[in-house]
Tab-separated table of C-alpha atoms in Angstrom:
chain	number	residue	atom	x	y	z
A	1	MET	CA	7.852	3.947	-21.944
A	2	LYS	CA	10.498	1.233	-21.499
A	3	VAL	CA	9.769	-2.450	-22.032
A	4	PHE	CA	11.195	-5.191	-19.836
A	5	HIS	CA	11.842	-8.896	-20.205
A	6	THR	CA	13.499	-11.637	-18.204
A	7	GLU	CA	15.591	-13.578	-20.700
A	8	LYS	CA	16.596	-13.776	-24.326
A	9	TYR	CA	16.141	-17.435	-25.325
A	10	GLY	CA	12.492	-17.103	-26.301
A	11	ALA	CA	13.278	-17.358	-30.004
A	12	PHE	CA	15.134	-20.654	-29.544
A	13	VAL	CA	12.332	-22.159	-27.471
A	14	TRP	CA	9.904	-21.142	-30.205
A	15	ALA	CA	12.093	-22.881	-32.770
A	16	ALA	CA	12.235	-26.034	-30.663
A	17	MET	CA	8.445	-26.099	-30.544
A	18	ALA	CA	7.823	-24.998	-34.107
A	19	LYS	CA	6.304	-27.261	-36.773
A	20	PRO	CA	6.350	-26.595	-40.517
A	21	LEU	CA	5.385	-22.963	-40.975
A	22	ALA	CA	1.669	-22.313	-40.861
A	23	PHE	CA	-0.174	-19.019	-40.947
A	24	PRO	CA	-0.999	-18.017	-37.377
A	25	VAL	CA	-4.415	-16.693	-36.479
A	26	VAL	CA	-4.882	-13.807	-34.082
A	27	LYS	CA	-7.555	-14.955	-31.638
A	28	PHE	CA	-9.992	-12.278	-30.545
A	29	THR	CA	-12.945	-12.607	-28.239
A	30	LYS	CA	-14.895	-9.980	-30.159
A	31	THR	CA	-14.715	-8.774	-33.758
A	32	ALA	CA	-16.149	-5.294	-33.443
A	33	ALA	CA	-12.861	-3.650	-34.437
A	34	PRO	CA	-12.594	-2.127	-37.951
A	35	THR	CA	-12.036	-4.852	-40.525
A	36	GLY	CA	-9.086	-3.157	-42.159
A	37	LEU	CA	-7.204	-2.928	-38.903
A	38	VAL	CA	-7.836	-6.574	-38.031
A	39	CYS	CA	-6.552	-7.641	-41.433
A	40	ALA	CA	-3.477	-5.496	-41.010
A	41	VAL	CA	-2.694	-7.066	-37.651
A	42	ALA	CA	-3.284	-10.560	-39.019
A	43	LEU	CA	-0.880	-9.861	-41.883
A	44	THR	CA	1.651	-8.420	-39.451
A	45	GLY	CA	1.323	-11.587	-37.352
A	46	ILE	CA	2.091	-13.737	-40.401
A	47	LEU	CA	5.217	-11.719	-41.164
A	48	CYS	CA	6.335	-11.775	-37.524
A	49	ALA	CA	5.810	-15.519	-37.211
A	50	GLY	CA	7.925	-16.075	-40.303
A	51	ALA	CA	10.663	-13.808	-39.022
A	52	GLY	CA	10.596	-15.509	-35.632
A	53	VAL	CA	11.032	-18.996	-37.096
A	54	ALA	CA	13.721	-17.859	-39.511
A	55	GLY	CA	15.654	-16.151	-36.743
A	56	ALA	CA	15.237	-19.153	-34.478
A	57	ALA	CA	16.839	-21.462	-36.999
A	58	ALA	CA	20.161	-19.753	-36.415
A	59	ALA	CA	19.898	-19.750	-32.625
A	60	VAL	CA	22.366	-21.856	-30.667
A	61	GLY	CA	21.999	-22.698	-26.980
A	62	PRO	CA	20.156	-24.912	-24.532
A	63	GLN	CA	16.440	-24.696	-23.974
A	64	THR	CA	15.826	-22.917	-20.700
A	65	ALA	CA	13.344	-23.754	-17.968
A	66	PRO	CA	11.248	-21.101	-16.239
A	67	LEU	CA	13.584	-18.662	-14.553
A	68	THR	CA	11.509	-18.280	-11.410
A	69	VAL	CA	10.831	-21.445	-9.484
A	70	SER	CA	8.939	-20.085	-6.526
A	71	GLN	CA	7.326	-16.964	-5.202
A	72	ASN	CA	7.038	-16.267	-1.495
A	73	SER	CA	3.696	-14.664	-0.731
A	74	GLN	CA	3.850	-14.935	3.046
A	75	ARG	CA	2.184	-12.012	4.746
A	76	GLY	CA	5.281	-11.239	6.802
A	77	SER	CA	7.494	-10.634	3.768
A	78	ARG	CA	8.761	-7.080	3.411
A	79	LEU	CA	11.180	-5.536	0.940
A	80	PRO	CA	14.403	-4.641	2.796
A	81	ARG	CA	15.197	-0.935	2.712
A	82	ALA	CA	18.714	-1.626	1.370
A	83	ILE	CA	17.243	-3.301	-1.717
A	84	ALA	CA	14.652	-0.567	-2.247
A	85	LEU	CA	17.388	2.079	-2.073
A	86	ALA	CA	19.751	0.173	-4.392
A	87	VAL	CA	17.063	-0.219	-7.058
A	88	ARG	CA	15.918	3.412	-6.826
A	89	GLN	CA	19.539	4.600	-7.065
A	90	ASP	CA	20.119	2.495	-10.179
A	91	VAL	CA	17.017	3.907	-11.910
A	92	SER	CA	18.026	7.437	-10.873
A	93	ARG	CA	21.522	6.945	-12.319
A	94	ARG	CA	20.335	5.382	-15.580
A	95	GLN	CA	17.393	7.707	-16.250
A	96	GLY	CA	18.616	10.947	-14.701
A	97	ILE	CA	15.561	11.133	-12.436
A	98	PRO	CA	15.896	12.622	-8.926
A	99	LEU	CA	15.872	9.888	-6.290
A	100	ASP	CA	13.017	11.526	-4.379
A	101	ASN	CA	10.766	11.214	-7.457
A	102	LEU	CA	11.019	7.420	-7.475
A	103	ARG	CA	8.966	5.041	-5.357
A	104	ILE	CA	8.559	1.289	-5.091
A	105	VAL	CA	5.155	0.282	-6.495
A	106	GLY	CA	5.590	-3.499	-6.414
A	107	ALA	CA	7.801	-6.088	-4.729
A	108	GLU	CA	7.614	-9.890	-4.640
A	109	GLN	CA	10.015	-12.358	-3.101
A	110	GLN	CA	11.396	-14.764	-5.696
A	111	THR	CA	13.714	-17.747	-5.912
A	112	TRP	CA	15.772	-17.402	-9.098
A	113	ARG	CA	17.176	-20.488	-10.833
A	114	ASP	CA	20.634	-18.999	-11.354
A	115	ARG	CA	23.138	-16.457	-10.071
A	116	CYS	CA	22.165	-14.137	-12.928
A	117	LEU	CA	18.745	-13.725	-11.249
A	118	GLY	CA	16.962	-14.745	-14.440
A	119	ALA	CA	18.383	-11.712	-16.233
A	120	PRO	CA	21.620	-12.771	-17.961
A	121	ARG	CA	23.667	-10.139	-19.740
A	122	PRO	CA	24.892	-10.779	-23.307
A	123	GLU	CA	27.467	-13.604	-23.411
A	124	GLU	CA	27.244	-14.049	-19.631
A	125	ARG	CA	27.470	-17.590	-18.244
A	126	CYS	CA	25.192	-18.101	-15.269
A	127	ALA	CA	25.923	-20.545	-12.442
A	128	GLN	CA	22.898	-22.782	-11.969
A	129	ALA	CA	22.055	-22.356	-8.291
A	130	LEU	CA	18.849	-21.366	-6.551
A	131	THR	CA	19.159	-17.749	-5.456
A	132	GLU	CA	16.778	-15.981	-3.095
A	133	GLY	CA	15.851	-12.458	-4.065
A	134	TRP	CA	13.169	-10.006	-5.122
A	135	ARG	CA	11.327	-8.777	-8.186
A	136	VAL	CA	10.896	-5.017	-7.718
A	137	VAL	CA	8.926	-2.444	-9.738
A	138	VAL	CA	9.873	1.246	-9.503
A	139	SER	CA	7.863	4.183	-10.854
A	140	ASP	CA	8.198	7.928	-11.244
A	141	GLY	CA	4.445	8.263	-11.713
A	142	SER	CA	4.495	7.977	-15.498
A	143	GLN	CA	6.851	5.073	-16.247
A	144	GLU	CA	7.758	1.814	-14.537
A	145	TRP	CA	11.031	-0.128	-14.368
A	146	THR	CA	11.333	-3.755	-13.277
A	147	TYR	CA	14.354	-5.179	-11.451
A	148	HIS	CA	15.545	-8.590	-10.306
A	149	THR	CA	17.696	-8.555	-7.165
A	150	ASP	CA	19.416	-10.913	-4.770
A	151	ALA	CA	18.501	-11.035	-1.070
A	152	THR	CA	20.962	-8.296	-0.067
A	153	GLY	CA	20.713	-5.626	-2.759
A	154	ARG	CA	24.330	-6.068	-3.833
A	155	ASN	CA	23.187	-7.561	-7.139
A	156	VAL	CA	20.384	-5.615	-8.830
A	157	ARG	CA	19.564	-6.146	-12.494
A	158	SER	CA	17.275	-4.151	-14.698
A	159	VAL	CA	15.216	-6.348	-16.996
A	160	SER	CA	14.545	-3.550	-19.452
A	161	ALA	CA	14.693	-4.099	-23.189
A	162	ALA	CA	17.793	-1.926	-23.464
A	163	ASP	CA	19.718	-4.211	-21.100
A	164	SER	CA	18.399	-7.508	-22.422
A	165	GLY	CA	18.604	-6.910	-26.138
A	166	GLY	CA	14.942	-7.152	-27.105
A	167	SER	CA	11.580	-5.450	-26.909
A	168	LEU	CA	7.891	-6.087	-27.366
A	169	SER	CA	7.265	-6.699	-31.046
A	170	LYS	CA	4.748	-4.653	-33.015
A	171	CYS	CA	2.899	-7.909	-33.739
A	172	VAL	CA	2.164	-8.499	-30.057
A	173	SER	CA	1.454	-4.845	-29.344
A	174	ASP	CA	-1.016	-4.545	-32.223
A	175	ALA	CA	-2.785	-7.790	-31.308
A	176	VAL	CA	-3.360	-6.578	-27.742
A	177	LYS	CA	-4.555	-3.162	-28.917
A	178	VAL	CA	-7.039	-4.634	-31.376
A	179	ASP	CA	-8.468	-7.058	-28.826
A	180	LEU	CA	-8.948	-4.389	-26.158
A	181	SER	CA	-10.340	-1.851	-28.628
A	182	ALA	CA	-12.924	-4.417	-29.739
A	183	ARG	CA	-13.930	-5.171	-26.146
A	184	LEU	CA	-14.280	-1.515	-25.160
A	185	GLN	CA	-15.554	-0.236	-28.514
A	186	VAL	CA	-12.817	2.387	-28.782
A	187	PRO	CA	-10.324	3.103	-31.593
A	188	ALA	CA	-7.208	0.935	-31.472
A	189	ASP	CA	-4.995	4.036	-31.417
A	190	ALA	CA	-6.650	5.011	-28.106
A	191	VAL	CA	-5.072	1.948	-26.476
A	192	ARG	CA	-1.556	2.324	-25.119
A	193	ILE	CA	0.875	-0.276	-23.792
A	194	VAL	CA	2.050	0.791	-20.351
A	195	ARG	CA	4.141	-2.237	-19.470
A	196	ALA	CA	5.454	-5.464	-21.004
A	197	GLU	CA	7.515	-8.283	-19.532
A	198	ARG	CA	8.754	-11.540	-20.975
A	199	ARG	CA	7.201	-14.603	-19.360
A	200	GLN	CA	7.502	-18.373	-19.562
A	201	TRP	CA	3.891	-19.588	-19.391
A	202	PRO	CA	3.390	-23.019	-17.776
A	203	ASN	CA	1.022	-24.388	-20.436
A	204	GLY	CA	-0.607	-23.852	-23.799
A	205	CYS	CA	-3.380	-21.794	-22.180
A	206	LEU	CA	-0.754	-19.197	-21.232
A	207	GLY	CA	-1.549	-19.630	-17.552
A	208	ILE	CA	-5.249	-18.750	-18.015
A	209	SER	CA	-7.402	-21.863	-17.834
A	210	SER	CA	-11.104	-22.110	-18.685
A	211	PRO	CA	-13.639	-24.770	-17.653
A	212	GLY	CA	-13.690	-27.684	-20.082
A	213	VAL	CA	-10.563	-26.532	-21.944
A	214	PHE	CA	-7.542	-28.851	-22.032
A	215	CYS	CA	-4.186	-27.074	-21.768
A	216	THR	CA	-1.093	-28.671	-23.269
A	217	GLN	CA	1.552	-29.058	-20.560
A	218	ALA	CA	4.572	-27.367	-22.104
A	219	ILE	CA	6.511	-24.200	-21.373
A	220	VAL	CA	5.384	-21.438	-23.757
A	221	PRO	CA	7.545	-18.303	-24.032
A	222	GLY	CA	5.615	-15.088	-24.363
A	223	TRP	CA	4.675	-11.775	-22.817
A	224	GLN	CA	2.600	-10.292	-20.033
A	225	VAL	CA	1.339	-6.993	-21.413
A	226	THR	CA	-0.474	-4.279	-19.461
A	227	ALA	CA	-2.635	-1.919	-21.511
A	228	ALA	CA	-4.627	1.216	-20.744
A	229	ILE	CA	-6.860	3.730	-22.491
A	230	ALA	CA	-5.187	7.051	-23.255
A	231	GLN	CA	-8.094	9.153	-22.013
A	232	GLY	CA	-11.704	9.082	-20.879
A	233	GLY	CA	-13.451	7.375	-17.979
A	234	ASN	CA	-11.211	4.279	-18.178
A	235	ALA	CA	-7.937	6.222	-18.147
A	236	GLN	CA	-6.874	4.885	-14.735
A	237	GLN	CA	-7.881	1.261	-15.382
A	238	ARG	CA	-5.428	-1.399	-16.511
A	239	TRP	CA	-5.957	-4.606	-18.519
A	240	VAL	CA	-3.431	-7.440	-18.334
A	241	TYR	CA	-2.886	-9.748	-21.303
A	242	HIS	CA	-0.992	-13.015	-21.656
A	243	THR	CA	0.402	-13.645	-25.134
A	244	ASN	CA	2.649	-16.090	-26.905
A	245	GLU	CA	5.946	-15.034	-28.469
A	246	SER	CA	4.527	-13.978	-31.845
A	247	GLY	CA	1.228	-12.424	-30.749
A	248	SER	CA	-0.833	-15.014	-32.629
A	249	VAL	CA	-2.519	-15.849	-29.305
A	250	VAL	CA	-3.574	-13.104	-26.886
A	251	LYS	CA	-5.652	-13.801	-23.786
A	252	LEU	CA	-7.100	-11.215	-21.429
A	253	ASN	CA	-6.542	-12.071	-17.777
A	254	GLN	CA	-10.075	-11.470	-16.545
A	255	SER	CA	-9.474	-12.451	-12.933
A	256	GLY	CA	-9.828	-8.801	-11.928
A	257	GLY	CA	-7.605	-9.526	-8.975
A	258	PHE	CA	-10.241	-11.766	-7.363
A	259	SER	CA	-9.481	-15.177	-5.923
A	260	ASP	CA	-11.146	-18.057	-7.785
A	261	SER	CA	-10.918	-20.297	-4.734
A	262	GLY	CA	-13.278	-18.325	-2.522
A	263	GLY	CA	-10.433	-17.601	-0.082
A	264	THR	CA	-8.385	-14.457	0.371
A	265	VAL	CA	-8.987	-11.796	-2.271
A	266	LYS	CA	-6.065	-11.227	-4.619
A	267	PRO	CA	-5.076	-7.539	-4.663
A	268	ILE	CA	-4.406	-5.347	-7.666
A	269	ARG	CA	-2.329	-2.168	-7.769
A	270	ILE	CA	-3.892	1.182	-6.915
A	271	PRO	CA	-3.254	3.509	-9.892
A	272	VAL	CA	-0.582	6.046	-8.975
A	273	GLY	CA	-2.919	8.931	-9.825
A	274	GLU	CA	-5.464	7.715	-7.255
A	275	LEU	CA	-3.115	7.599	-4.265
A	276	PRO	CA	-4.021	10.140	-1.561
A	277	PRO	CA	-1.489	12.642	-0.189
A	278	PRO	CA	0.816	11.451	2.615
A	279	LEU	CA	-0.063	12.149	6.251
A	280	ASP	CA	1.212	15.227	8.023
A	281	ARG	CA	3.306	15.034	11.196
A	282	GLU	CA	0.380	15.190	13.601
A	283	THR	CA	-1.726	12.510	11.864
A	284	ILE	CA	-1.235	8.834	12.718
A	285	PHE	CA	-3.884	7.234	10.509
A	286	ARG	CA	-6.564	8.225	8.003
A	287	GLY	CA	-9.578	6.426	6.589
A	288	ASN	CA	-11.647	7.551	3.588
A	289	ALA	CA	-14.923	5.794	2.801
A	290	SER	CA	-17.153	6.507	-0.187
A	291	GLY	CA	-19.991	4.874	-2.071
A	292	GLY	CA	-22.595	2.515	-0.708
A	293	PHE	CA	-26.337	2.756	-1.203
A	294	ALA	CA	-26.507	6.364	0.060
A	295	GLY	CA	-23.428	7.490	-1.856
A	296	LEU	CA	-21.952	9.319	1.152
A	297	SER	CA	-18.261	10.051	1.702
A	298	TYR	CA	-16.489	10.209	5.050
A	299	GLU	CA	-12.960	11.021	6.151
A	300	THR	CA	-11.770	9.958	9.599
A	301	VAL	CA	-8.331	10.830	10.974
A	302	LEU	CA	-6.531	9.808	14.158
A	303	MET	CA	-4.272	12.555	15.522
A	304	SER	CA	-1.208	12.020	17.687
A	305	ASP	CA	-2.921	13.730	20.630
A	306	GLY	CA	-5.720	11.136	20.537
A	307	ARG	CA	-8.349	13.171	18.702
A	308	VAL	CA	-10.500	11.252	16.227
A	309	ILE	CA	-11.915	13.686	13.664
A	310	ARG	CA	-14.699	12.381	11.422
A	311	THR	CA	-15.975	14.535	8.570
A	312	ARG	CA	-18.944	13.773	6.338
A	313	VAL	CA	-18.267	15.228	2.923
A	314	THR	CA	-21.285	16.665	1.070
A	315	GLY	CA	-20.306	18.865	-1.851
A	316	ASN	CA	-17.942	21.553	-0.619
A	317	SER	CA	-19.071	21.432	3.015
A	318	GLY	CA	-19.367	18.748	5.663
A	319	ALA	CA	-20.338	17.974	9.234
A	320	THR	CA	-17.467	17.229	11.610
A	321	GLU	CA	-17.468	15.130	14.785
A	322	ILE	CA	-14.541	15.047	17.219
A	323	ARG	CA	-13.926	12.343	19.806
A	324	ARG	CA	-10.845	11.411	21.780
A	325	LEU	CA	-8.841	8.271	22.548
A	326	SER	CA	-6.582	7.819	25.535
A	327	GLN	CA	-2.839	7.800	24.863
A	328	GLN	CA	-2.804	4.120	25.798
A	329	GLU	CA	-5.406	3.375	23.104
A	330	VAL	CA	-3.369	5.346	20.569
A	331	ARG	CA	-0.230	3.387	21.432
A	332	GLU	CA	-2.095	0.066	21.204
A	333	PHE	CA	-3.271	0.923	17.679
A	334	GLN	CA	0.248	1.963	16.661
A	335	ARG	CA	1.638	-1.308	18.025
A	336	LEU	CA	-0.968	-3.207	15.987
A	337	LEU	CA	0.188	-1.447	12.794
A	338	GLN	CA	3.767	-2.448	13.548
A	339	ARG	CA	2.883	-6.005	14.535
A	340	VAL	CA	1.029	-6.781	11.302
A	341	ASP	CA	3.599	-4.832	9.200
A	342	PHE	CA	1.005	-2.563	7.596
A	343	GLU	CA	3.580	-1.452	5.013
A	344	GLN	CA	3.253	-4.825	3.265
A	345	PHE	CA	-0.188	-3.716	2.009
A	346	ASP	CA	1.071	-0.416	0.583
A	347	GLY	CA	-0.381	0.334	-2.853
A	348	LEU	CA	-2.722	-2.686	-2.884
A	349	TYR	CA	-6.461	-2.679	-3.623
A	350	TYR	CA	-8.665	-5.616	-2.640
A	351	PRO	CA	-11.601	-5.327	-5.068
A	352	PRO	CA	-15.136	-6.752	-4.931
A	353	ALA	CA	-16.332	-9.550	-7.191
A	354	ARG	CA	-17.489	-8.553	-10.660
A	355	GLY	CA	-21.056	-7.343	-10.769
A	356	SER	CA	-21.071	-6.247	-7.129
A	357	ALA	CA	-23.121	-3.166	-6.285
A	358	ASP	CA	-23.898	-0.886	-3.330
A	359	TYR	CA	-20.541	-1.417	-1.680
A	360	THR	CA	-18.309	1.135	0.022
A	361	THR	CA	-14.707	1.641	-1.049
A	362	VAL	CA	-12.427	2.260	1.921
A	363	THR	CA	-8.925	3.740	1.618
A	364	LEU	CA	-6.644	3.480	4.646
A	365	THR	CA	-3.435	5.480	4.991
A	366	SER	CA	-0.730	5.192	7.634
A	367	ARG	CA	2.746	6.671	7.676
A	368	ALA	CA	3.922	3.403	6.089
A	369	GLY	CA	1.612	3.501	3.063
A	370	THR	CA	-1.900	3.296	1.622
A	371	THR	CA	-4.212	0.358	0.977
A	372	ARG	CA	-7.793	0.058	-0.270
A	373	TYR	CA	-10.604	-2.496	-0.070
A	374	ALA	CA	-14.326	-2.976	-0.760
A	375	ASP	CA	-16.281	-3.355	2.468
A	376	ILE	CA	-18.318	-6.317	1.189
A	377	ILE	CA	-15.195	-8.522	1.078
A	378	GLN	CA	-13.789	-7.468	4.454
A	379	ASP	CA	-13.999	-11.048	5.761
A	380	ARG	CA	-11.787	-12.189	2.851
A	381	LEU	CA	-8.922	-9.779	3.480
A	382	PRO	CA	-5.502	-11.069	4.613
A	383	GLU	CA	-5.518	-11.755	8.342
A	384	GLY	CA	-3.175	-8.900	9.287
A	385	MET	CA	-5.076	-6.322	7.292
A	386	ARG	CA	-8.387	-7.595	8.614
A	387	SER	CA	-7.128	-7.044	12.176
A	388	VAL	CA	-6.276	-3.423	11.349
A	389	VAL	CA	-9.640	-2.858	9.629
A	390	GLU	CA	-11.566	-4.221	12.609
A	391	ALA	CA	-9.593	-2.104	15.078
A	392	TRP	CA	-9.993	0.996	12.913
A	393	ASN	CA	-13.745	0.441	12.554
A	394	ARG	CA	-14.067	0.365	16.347
A	395	ILE	CA	-12.136	3.638	16.584
A	396	ALA	CA	-14.071	5.374	13.793
A	397	SER	CA	-17.516	4.343	15.079
A	398	ARG	CA	-17.035	5.212	18.763
């Protein structure tokens, strides 16, 4: 697994903020982990903090501001194919992976602060100018690579540790593993780090605020670390941590992808292993629904000839119903998919609030991609997706 980061001045920023050396404390929400392991991580944190301050004393260079100044989350945004191809080709060349085995699993529009796209190479001087571009994540199903690009795809930069000259320290890795193992009551060696990226947190709370807690307003360099369990029932689930540079503070992002404002639900990624197979040539759209109070599962497909085939799955057999749409109705639905740019929802899951029960999970697949949502938050989906869901529900229930 490769580790990525966005810049290499974290050590200097730490030095600029540092006071006389004090022993850091690893903050854990629970303390159910084995005592010996906790002590070992605490000792490791002390050694890492000392090394970080000592190394920072020799650093020379200006303190840097956050490298990303804005993120465009407009619903109409879509990763240009030229950029997707350029990034996939670069990963294929570097890693020796066939191009067809690589897919884009994440893309966000960004405005970088400099012409280096927030990913300067060693000794490179970066012109300070706002630069529109993208942050792109590529996967082969087992590993992920993160790239910063410009708006055309002519400039694509891997932000891997190998290119940037650094990697996630053992101090941070161990702190995350111990915290998650204590929460889930599993051995720490069952926790694996699946992704890590350098971040500049906007405040002392590392971007995770809590009611009644005052957050110091200062840029804090650190990491966003994604962890998983190696096996068992939680193998497909991911936990995202925010940490400081040394790992003396680790905070679990418990948002679960859900909006705190009561507005549109924030999506999370569908695990690669849970994505359904692509559609065949004759299928235009597919919907899979499972769960709910009765625990039933249905699959509904729209064929190019207008047939709507709905199958209730019960064990290894199921009852099938077939209805038919006119060609005009089929074309209207296809135009709706194009109008709302259904591809922008590819790979996204809109989950229910924590503690929700008796809801149905719906997975929708078009030729442009797959998305998933919980039916109890349908009215809080993005407008474009909600339009598709409503149209599809009318088709499936005819």
